[in-house]
Amino acid sequence: MRRMFTGATVIALLLGAAAPAAAAAPASDAHATTDPVSWSARHLGRQALPERDGWAAEGTGTTGGATASPERTRVVRSRAELVAALGGDNASNATDATPKIIYVDGAVDGFEGPDDTPLSCADLADPAYTLDAYLAAYDPAVWGRVTPAGPLEEARVRSVANQTRQTQINVGPNTTIIGLRGARLTGLTLMIDRAPNVIVRNLTFVDARDCFPAWSPTDGEAGNWNSQYDQISVRRSEHVWVDHNTFTDGDNPDSAQPTHFGRPYQVHDGSLDVTHTASLVTASWNRFTGRDKLMLIGSSNTVGPDVGRLKVTLHHNLFDGVLQRLPRVRFGQVDVYNNLYRLDGDGFQYALGVGVQSALYVQNNFFALDATVDPADLLYDWGGTALTERGTWVRQGSAPARPVDLLAAYNATHDPDLGADAGWTPTLRRDPVLPTALVPLLVGPLAGADRLPI
Ligand code: CA
Ligand code: CA
């Protein structure tokens, strides 16, 4: 009992300004049981990225908000509380570098309005925009295969700006955001832009939808609808650790969207995009499920400021029923080891995108494939020249799992061939690489939110 009493007292002190009533109350066992932040959650909230755990461990490592004061250690249950905990003003929070730890309790929705009432897409639309008018104006049969322009497109862009102010949550440097059990961030984007040293853990990201997708008539052979909201965007930032999260479209899957101009109306973008010279990112033990575009590392083929950047480590992640960019890489030295892929043929495009000047090091990953997915199609050449690939196992349909040389399979059926040497060897790995056969046994049950002892 003595330990419980001490724990309750310390928790009350740590919560400080976030829970003044609790801090003022006498410590008791009953108090400890009603506090949403358990001892273990308190410990995990202050945890830094372990040494050598991927690219985010380079140099100074990644500590997030580990040194946060009691005043900047908060529990949030709404969008307004999240914005307040990040510094108070979404328009300027990206520059709030004070260390901060934010525990998310329950569901926080990006579409919550000022009085916590839910906003609709119509509430965010510019008065001059409707989808019906947009469809009528820019139908290729009327407008041609030309990029939309004019007053209606300008009204769409103003609508996007409205939504961005509402659903894009800007995160500053030296921040840890960690979910308590069952925590969900729905309909929002965590934007980590010019914000070094950020940790995001144990959160379920649900349906970061775009109310105002853009029609891009020259994207692909038949045009495409494109959304602009990722679940997490990392830009112009270093030392970011994304660990034990789940990424899903929830009850708003792409399969439920309509078709316009003969193309799917795409309201979703990436799960975790690392672009615009960002670097030193570790993504570990995440679960990506039932989504299309997952992880874009580098968004431009321009040989410029991204060169020498975009260094990312992906380990022990589960890619489950997802379609493409697992990841897609330009320029970066990207270490992909001990991940589990469960892929079926329904809409699947490719796993590893080998882009311009990319340097993928792909080791001991396990692919559980539907019988319709050819292992030779797991790689896609987006203008790259080589990757290092070894230790891959594939289990296809009901056949037993077996080692497969993915690169040889790819080269046997595609031209030009990709080379076998990415030109670097990862050194930032915390533990020895697991034998591939063990990957499904560990990653299957343990990747994703609500698996940490919190
Ligand atoms: Ca994106
Ligand atoms: Ca070939």
PDB file of C-alpha atoms in Angstrom, residues 294-295 314 319 322-329 336 341 343 348-354 360 367 369 373-375 377-380 382 406:
ATOM      1  CA  LEU A 294       1.216   4.654 -47.034  1.00  0.00           C
ATOM      2  CA  MET A 295       4.618   6.208 -46.900  1.00  0.00           C
ATOM      3  CA  LEU A 314      11.382   1.186 -40.802  1.00  0.00           C
ATOM      4  CA  PHE A 319       1.605  -3.501 -43.587  1.00  0.00           C
ATOM      5  CA  VAL A 322      -2.464  -1.784 -48.113  1.00  0.00           C
ATOM      6  CA  LEU A 323      -1.849  -0.882 -51.729  1.00  0.00           C
ATOM      7  CA  GLN A 324       1.318   1.105 -52.417  1.00  0.00           C
ATOM      8  CA  ARG A 325       4.286   3.117 -51.071  1.00  0.00           C
ATOM      9  CA  LEU A 326       5.433   0.618 -48.455  1.00  0.00           C
ATOM     10  CA  PRO A 327       7.525   2.821 -48.692  1.00  0.00           C
ATOM     11  CA  ARG A 328       8.232   4.755 -51.924  1.00  0.00           C
ATOM     12  CA  VAL A 329      11.680   6.362 -51.681  1.00  0.00           C
ATOM     13  CA  VAL A 336      13.646  -1.557 -44.046  1.00  0.00           C
ATOM     14  CA  TYR A 341       3.609  -7.468 -45.150  1.00  0.00           C
ATOM     15  CA  LEU A 343      -0.934  -8.182 -49.100  1.00  0.00           C
ATOM     16  CA  PHE A 348      -2.509  -3.904 -54.664  1.00  0.00           C
ATOM     17  CA  GLN A 349       0.110  -1.981 -56.676  1.00  0.00           C
ATOM     18  CA  TYR A 350       3.602  -2.492 -55.214  1.00  0.00           C
ATOM     19  CA  ALA A 351       5.455  -2.566 -51.913  1.00  0.00           C
ATOM     20  CA  LEU A 352       8.897  -1.013 -52.289  1.00  0.00           C
ATOM     21  CA  GLY A 353       9.178   1.960 -54.640  1.00  0.00           C
ATOM     22  CA  VAL A 354      12.753   2.439 -55.850  1.00  0.00           C
ATOM     23  CA  LEU A 360      16.923   1.130 -49.892  1.00  0.00           C
ATOM     24  CA  PHE A 367       5.624 -11.187 -47.154  1.00  0.00           C
ATOM     25  CA  LEU A 369       0.766 -12.814 -50.148  1.00  0.00           C
ATOM     26  CA  VAL A 373       0.225 -11.281 -55.948  1.00  0.00           C
ATOM     27  CA  ASP A 374       3.452 -12.124 -57.806  1.00  0.00           C
ATOM     28  CA  PRO A 375       6.589 -11.658 -55.666  1.00  0.00           C
ATOM     29  CA  ASP A 377       5.831  -7.242 -58.511  1.00  0.00           C
ATOM     30  CA  LEU A 378       6.713  -6.250 -54.945  1.00  0.00           C
ATOM     31  CA  LEU A 379       9.382  -3.875 -56.256  1.00  0.00           C
ATOM     32  CA  TYR A 380       8.593  -0.935 -58.513  1.00  0.00           C
ATOM     33  CA  TRP A 382      10.345   4.822 -60.045  1.00  0.00           C
ATOM     34  CA  LEU A 406      12.969 -10.482 -54.582  1.00  0.00           C
TER      35      LEU A 406
END
